[in-house]
CSV table of C-alpha atoms in Angstrom, one decimal:
chain,number,residue,atom,x,y,z
A,1,UNK,CA,-87.6,87.2,-65.0
A,2,UNK,CA,-87.5,83.5,-65.7
A,3,UNK,CA,-90.2,82.9,-63.1
A,4,UNK,CA,-92.5,85.5,-64.7
A,5,UNK,CA,-92.0,83.9,-68.1
A,6,UNK,CA,-92.7,80.5,-66.6
A,7,UNK,CA,-96.1,81.8,-65.3
A,8,UNK,CA,-96.9,83.2,-68.7
A,9,UNK,CA,-96.2,79.8,-70.3
A,10,UNK,CA,-93.2,81.0,-72.1
A,11,UNK,CA,-90.6,78.5,-70.8
A,12,UNK,CA,-90.1,75.1,-72.3
A,13,UNK,CA,-88.3,73.4,-69.4
A,14,UNK,CA,-87.4,70.2,-71.2
A,15,UNK,CA,-85.9,72.2,-74.1
A,16,UNK,CA,-84.1,74.5,-71.6
A,17,UNK,CA,-82.5,71.5,-69.7
A,18,UNK,CA,-81.2,70.1,-73.0
A,19,UNK,CA,-79.9,73.6,-73.9
A,20,UNK,CA,-78.1,73.9,-70.5
A,21,UNK,CA,-76.2,70.6,-70.9
A,22,UNK,CA,-75.1,71.4,-74.5
A,23,UNK,CA,-74.3,75.0,-73.8
A,24,UNK,CA,-72.1,74.2,-70.8
A,25,UNK,CA,-70.0,71.7,-72.8
A,26,UNK,CA,-69.7,74.2,-75.7
A,27,UNK,CA,-69.0,77.1,-73.4
A,28,UNK,CA,-66.0,75.3,-71.7
A,29,UNK,CA,-64.5,74.5,-75.1
A,30,UNK,CA,-64.9,78.2,-76.2
A,31,UNK,CA,-63.4,79.4,-73.0
A,32,UNK,CA,-60.3,77.1,-73.4
A,33,UNK,CA,-60.0,78.4,-77.0
A,34,UNK,CA,-59.9,82.0,-75.8
A,35,UNK,CA,-57.3,81.2,-73.1
A,36,UNK,CA,-55.1,79.6,-75.8
A,37,UNK,CA,-55.5,82.7,-78.1
A,38,UNK,CA,-54.6,84.9,-75.1
A,39,UNK,CA,-51.4,83.0,-74.5
A,40,UNK,CA,-50.3,83.7,-78.1
A,41,UNK,CA,-51.5,87.3,-78.0
A,42,UNK,CA,-54.3,87.0,-80.6
A,43,UNK,CA,-57.4,86.9,-78.4
A,44,UNK,CA,-58.5,90.6,-78.8
A,45,UNK,CA,-58.6,90.9,-82.7
A,46,UNK,CA,-59.8,87.3,-83.3
A,47,UNK,CA,-62.7,87.7,-80.9
A,48,UNK,CA,-63.7,91.1,-82.2
A,49,UNK,CA,-63.7,90.1,-85.8
A,50,UNK,CA,-65.7,87.0,-85.0
A,51,UNK,CA,-68.1,89.1,-83.0
A,52,UNK,CA,-68.5,91.6,-85.9
A,53,UNK,CA,-69.2,88.8,-88.5
A,54,UNK,CA,-71.8,87.2,-86.1
A,55,UNK,CA,-73.6,90.5,-85.2
A,56,UNK,CA,-73.9,91.8,-88.8
A,57,UNK,CA,-74.7,88.4,-90.3
A,58,UNK,CA,-77.4,87.6,-87.7
A,59,UNK,CA,-78.9,91.1,-87.7
A,60,UNK,CA,-79.0,91.2,-91.5
A,61,UNK,CA,-80.7,87.8,-91.7
A,62,UNK,CA,-83.3,88.8,-89.1
A,63,UNK,CA,-84.1,92.1,-91.0
A,64,UNK,CA,-84.5,90.1,-94.2
A,65,UNK,CA,-86.8,87.7,-92.4
A,66,UNK,CA,-88.9,90.6,-91.2
A,67,UNK,CA,-89.0,92.3,-94.6
A,68,UNK,CA,-90.1,89.2,-96.4
A,69,UNK,CA,-92.6,87.9,-93.9
A,70,UNK,CA,-95.7,89.2,-95.7
A,71,UNK,CA,-94.5,87.8,-99.0
A,72,UNK,CA,-93.9,84.4,-97.5
A,73,UNK,CA,-97.3,84.4,-95.7
A,74,UNK,CA,-99.1,85.3,-99.0
A,75,UNK,CA,-97.2,82.5,-100.8
A,76,UNK,CA,-98.1,80.0,-98.1
A,77,UNK,CA,-101.8,81.1,-98.2
A,78,UNK,CA,-101.8,80.6,-102.0
A,79,UNK,CA,-100.4,77.1,-101.6
A,80,UNK,CA,-103.0,76.2,-99.1
A,81,UNK,CA,-105.8,77.6,-101.3
A,82,UNK,CA,-104.5,75.6,-104.2
A,83,UNK,CA,-104.3,72.4,-102.1
A,84,UNK,CA,-107.8,73.0,-100.9
A,85,UNK,CA,-109.2,73.3,-104.4
A,86,UNK,CA,-107.3,70.3,-105.7
A,87,UNK,CA,-108.1,68.2,-102.6
A,88,UNK,CA,-104.4,67.3,-102.2
A,89,UNK,CA,-102.9,67.9,-98.7
A,90,UNK,CA,-99.7,70.0,-98.4
A,91,UNK,CA,-96.6,67.9,-97.5
A,92,UNK,CA,-95.1,69.0,-94.2
A,93,UNK,CA,-91.7,70.6,-94.3
A,94,UNK,CA,-89.0,68.0,-94.1
A,95,UNK,CA,-86.1,68.4,-91.7
A,96,UNK,CA,-83.2,66.3,-90.7
A,97,UNK,CA,-85.1,63.5,-89.0
A,98,UNK,CA,-82.2,61.3,-87.9
A,99,UNK,CA,-83.3,59.2,-84.8
A,100,UNK,CA,-83.7,59.5,-81.9
A,101,UNK,CA,-86.3,62.2,-82.1
A,102,UNK,CA,-87.2,64.5,-79.2
A,103,UNK,CA,-90.7,66.0,-78.7
A,104,UNK,CA,-91.1,69.3,-76.8
A,105,UNK,CA,-94.8,69.7,-76.0
A,106,UNK,CA,-94.6,73.3,-74.7
A,107,UNK,CA,-92.9,74.5,-78.0
A,108,UNK,CA,-95.0,72.1,-80.1
A,109,UNK,CA,-92.0,70.8,-82.0
A,110,UNK,CA,-90.5,67.4,-82.7
A,111,UNK,CA,-86.8,67.4,-83.7
A,112,UNK,CA,-83.8,65.1,-84.0
A,113,UNK,CA,-81.7,64.8,-80.9
A,114,UNK,CA,-78.6,65.4,-83.0
A,115,UNK,CA,-79.9,68.7,-84.4
A,116,UNK,CA,-80.9,70.1,-81.0
A,117,UNK,CA,-77.6,68.9,-79.4
A,118,UNK,CA,-75.5,70.3,-82.3
A,119,UNK,CA,-77.2,73.7,-82.1
A,120,UNK,CA,-76.7,74.1,-78.4
A,121,UNK,CA,-73.1,72.9,-78.5
A,122,UNK,CA,-72.4,75.5,-81.2
A,123,UNK,CA,-74.2,78.4,-79.5
A,124,UNK,CA,-72.5,77.4,-76.2
A,125,UNK,CA,-69.1,77.5,-77.9
A,126,UNK,CA,-69.9,80.9,-79.4
A,127,UNK,CA,-71.0,82.1,-75.9
A,128,UNK,CA,-67.8,80.9,-74.3
A,129,UNK,CA,-65.5,82.1,-77.1
A,130,UNK,CA,-67.0,85.6,-77.3
A,131,UNK,CA,-67.5,86.0,-73.5
A,132,UNK,CA,-71.1,86.9,-73.8
A,133,UNK,CA,-74.2,85.7,-72.0
A,134,UNK,CA,-75.4,83.8,-75.1
A,135,UNK,CA,-78.9,85.3,-75.2
A,136,UNK,CA,-78.4,87.1,-78.5
A,137,UNK,CA,-77.0,83.8,-80.0
A,138,UNK,CA,-79.3,81.3,-78.5
A,139,UNK,CA,-82.6,83.1,-78.9
A,140,UNK,CA,-82.3,83.3,-82.7
A,141,UNK,CA,-81.1,79.7,-82.8
A,142,UNK,CA,-84.2,78.6,-80.9
A,143,UNK,CA,-86.4,80.5,-83.4
A,144,UNK,CA,-84.7,79.7,-86.8
A,145,UNK,CA,-82.9,76.4,-86.2
A,146,UNK,CA,-85.1,74.7,-83.6
A,147,UNK,CA,-88.5,76.2,-84.6
A,148,UNK,CA,-89.7,77.7,-81.3
A,149,UNK,CA,-92.4,80.4,-81.2
A,150,UNK,CA,-90.7,83.8,-80.4
A,151,UNK,CA,-92.1,84.3,-76.9
A,152,UNK,CA,-91.2,80.7,-75.9
A,153,UNK,CA,-87.7,81.2,-77.4
A,154,UNK,CA,-87.2,84.3,-75.2
A,155,UNK,CA,-88.4,82.6,-72.0
A,156,UNK,CA,-86.5,79.4,-72.6
A,157,UNK,CA,-83.4,81.3,-73.4
A,158,UNK,CA,-83.6,83.2,-70.1
A,159,UNK,CA,-84.0,79.9,-68.3
A,160,UNK,CA,-80.9,78.4,-70.0
A,161,UNK,CA,-78.8,81.6,-69.4
A,162,UNK,CA,-79.6,81.4,-65.7
A,163,UNK,CA,-77.5,78.2,-65.4
A,164,UNK,CA,-75.1,78.3,-68.4
A,165,UNK,CA,-74.3,81.9,-67.6
A,166,UNK,CA,-73.5,81.0,-64.0
A,167,UNK,CA,-71.2,78.2,-65.2
A,168,UNK,CA,-69.5,80.6,-67.7
A,169,UNK,CA,-68.9,83.1,-64.9
A,170,UNK,CA,-67.4,80.4,-62.7
A,171,UNK,CA,-65.1,78.9,-65.4
A,172,UNK,CA,-63.8,82.4,-66.4
A,173,UNK,CA,-63.4,83.3,-62.7
A,174,UNK,CA,-61.2,80.3,-62.1
A,175,UNK,CA,-59.1,81.4,-65.0
A,176,UNK,CA,-58.8,84.9,-63.5
A,177,UNK,CA,-60.8,86.6,-66.2
A,178,UNK,CA,-63.8,88.1,-64.3
A,179,UNK,CA,-64.1,91.7,-63.0
A,180,UNK,CA,-66.4,91.1,-60.1
A,181,UNK,CA,-67.2,94.8,-59.5
A,182,UNK,CA,-68.4,95.3,-63.1
A,183,UNK,CA,-70.3,92.0,-63.0
A,184,UNK,CA,-72.2,93.1,-59.9
A,185,UNK,CA,-73.3,96.4,-61.5
A,186,UNK,CA,-74.3,94.5,-64.7
A,187,UNK,CA,-76.3,92.0,-62.6
A,188,UNK,CA,-78.2,94.8,-60.8
A,189,UNK,CA,-79.0,96.6,-64.0
A,190,UNK,CA,-80.0,93.5,-65.9
A,191,UNK,CA,-82.3,92.3,-63.0
A,192,UNK,CA,-84.2,95.5,-63.1
A,193,UNK,CA,-84.4,95.7,-66.9
A,194,UNK,CA,-85.5,92.1,-67.2
A,195,UNK,CA,-88.6,92.7,-65.1
A,196,UNK,CA,-89.7,95.4,-67.5
A,197,UNK,CA,-88.8,93.3,-70.5
A,198,UNK,CA,-90.8,90.3,-69.4
A,199,UNK,CA,-93.9,92.5,-69.1
A,200,UNK,CA,-93.3,94.1,-72.5
A,201,UNK,CA,-93.3,90.6,-74.2
A,202,UNK,CA,-97.1,90.6,-73.5
A,203,UNK,CA,-97.6,93.6,-75.8
A,204,UNK,CA,-94.7,93.4,-78.2
A,205,UNK,CA,-95.0,90.0,-79.9
A,206,UNK,CA,-93.5,87.8,-82.6
A,207,UNK,CA,-91.9,89.8,-85.4
A,208,UNK,CA,-91.9,93.0,-83.4
A,209,UNK,CA,-89.5,91.4,-80.9
A,210,UNK,CA,-87.4,90.1,-83.8
A,211,UNK,CA,-87.2,93.5,-85.5
A,212,UNK,CA,-86.0,95.3,-82.3
A,213,UNK,CA,-83.5,92.5,-81.7
A,214,UNK,CA,-82.1,92.8,-85.2
A,215,UNK,CA,-81.7,96.6,-85.0
A,216,UNK,CA,-80.0,96.3,-81.7
A,217,UNK,CA,-77.4,93.8,-82.6
A,218,UNK,CA,-76.5,95.5,-85.9
A,219,UNK,CA,-75.9,98.8,-83.9
A,220,UNK,CA,-73.8,96.7,-81.5
A,221,UNK,CA,-71.8,95.4,-84.5
A,222,UNK,CA,-71.2,99.1,-85.5
A,223,UNK,CA,-69.9,99.8,-82.1
A,224,UNK,CA,-67.5,96.9,-82.3
A,225,UNK,CA,-66.2,98.2,-85.6
A,226,UNK,CA,-65.7,101.6,-84.2
A,227,UNK,CA,-63.8,100.2,-81.2
A,228,UNK,CA,-61.6,98.2,-83.6
A,229,UNK,CA,-60.8,101.5,-85.3
A,230,UNK,CA,-59.8,102.9,-81.8
A,231,UNK,CA,-62.8,105.2,-81.8
A,232,UNK,CA,-63.7,104.1,-78.3
A,233,UNK,CA,-65.7,107.1,-77.2
A,234,UNK,CA,-67.9,107.1,-80.3
A,235,UNK,CA,-68.4,103.3,-79.9
A,236,UNK,CA,-69.6,103.8,-76.4
A,237,UNK,CA,-72.1,106.5,-77.5
A,238,UNK,CA,-73.4,104.3,-80.2
A,239,UNK,CA,-74.2,101.5,-77.8
A,240,UNK,CA,-75.7,103.8,-75.2
A,241,UNK,CA,-77.8,105.6,-77.8
A,242,UNK,CA,-79.0,102.3,-79.2
A,243,UNK,CA,-79.9,100.9,-75.8
A,244,UNK,CA,-81.7,104.2,-74.9
A,245,UNK,CA,-83.6,104.2,-78.2
A,246,UNK,CA,-84.7,100.5,-77.7
A,247,UNK,CA,-85.8,101.4,-74.1
A,248,UNK,CA,-88.0,104.3,-75.4
A,249,UNK,CA,-89.6,102.1,-78.1
A,250,UNK,CA,-90.2,99.2,-75.7
A,251,UNK,CA,-91.6,101.5,-73.0
A,252,UNK,CA,-93.8,103.2,-75.6
A,253,UNK,CA,-95.2,99.8,-76.7
A,254,UNK,CA,-95.7,98.8,-73.1
A,255,UNK,CA,-97.6,102.0,-72.3
A,256,UNK,CA,-99.8,101.6,-75.4
A,257,UNK,CA,-100.5,98.0,-74.4
A,258,UNK,CA,-101.5,99.0,-70.9
A,259,UNK,CA,-103.9,101.6,-72.2
A,260,UNK,CA,-105.4,99.2,-74.7
A,261,UNK,CA,-105.8,96.5,-72.1
A,262,UNK,CA,-107.4,99.0,-69.6
A,263,UNK,CA,-109.8,100.3,-72.3
A,264,UNK,CA,-110.8,96.7,-73.2
A,265,UNK,CA,-111.4,95.9,-69.5
A,266,UNK,CA,-113.5,99.0,-69.1
A,267,UNK,CA,-115.6,98.2,-72.2
A,268,UNK,CA,-116.1,94.6,-71.0
A,269,UNK,CA,-117.2,95.8,-67.5
A,270,UNK,CA,-119.6,98.3,-69.1
A,271,UNK,CA,-121.2,95.5,-71.2
A,272,UNK,CA,-121.5,93.4,-68.1
A,273,UNK,CA,-123.4,96.0,-66.1
A,274,UNK,CA,-125.7,96.6,-69.1
């Protein structure tokens, strides 16, 4: 999947390498925190409540971002029109520009070394603490905190997960906290699904990806709440139904994209013959 994204120009290798280093350090700290909580018997509830807050908070923000995108675009267009009439250029958005600065040509962004390092340390810590791959944390961070375009955030996140996830598996395995059989089945399923997902990115772009992502993590949060209430069977059904629903929506978008692309090629070929 990462190789496919690379061919499509959706992987910022330089940013991904910085992400890997920061994520691995944060991941190890998070894993050590979980081991300590396990020893005092608090790992389960603390991790679950943290997970719930993160899922609902992140999902709600992304839904808000989607709902207000047209209003923000209209406001920005009005500012640009006013600036054009007055002849005064708009000032660029000011970020935390503490040197040294890092430039990432693929993503088209220049950002403080301290900002990018802090973001990846934090997302790595969350990944290690919650015991997750980190994709649902790192991808929004790349978009909202680093400023990556959505497609590049997806591809770069996959590139980083390839290495940071391997380290996470190793460090938890050393601590005796990995179910190898379950991990193998997850890897097989994820490998197949990732190939479909990479192709779907060609047809479901930008805010469409963000909307699907937001809905999925909110439903995942609902599942965690149900599990905390000991409604394990219902929690499993919520997750499975959400995943199936997302698959149907994505496959539908993929099919429509294929049909549109085929029609455009046929139309172009017809014009060429004429």
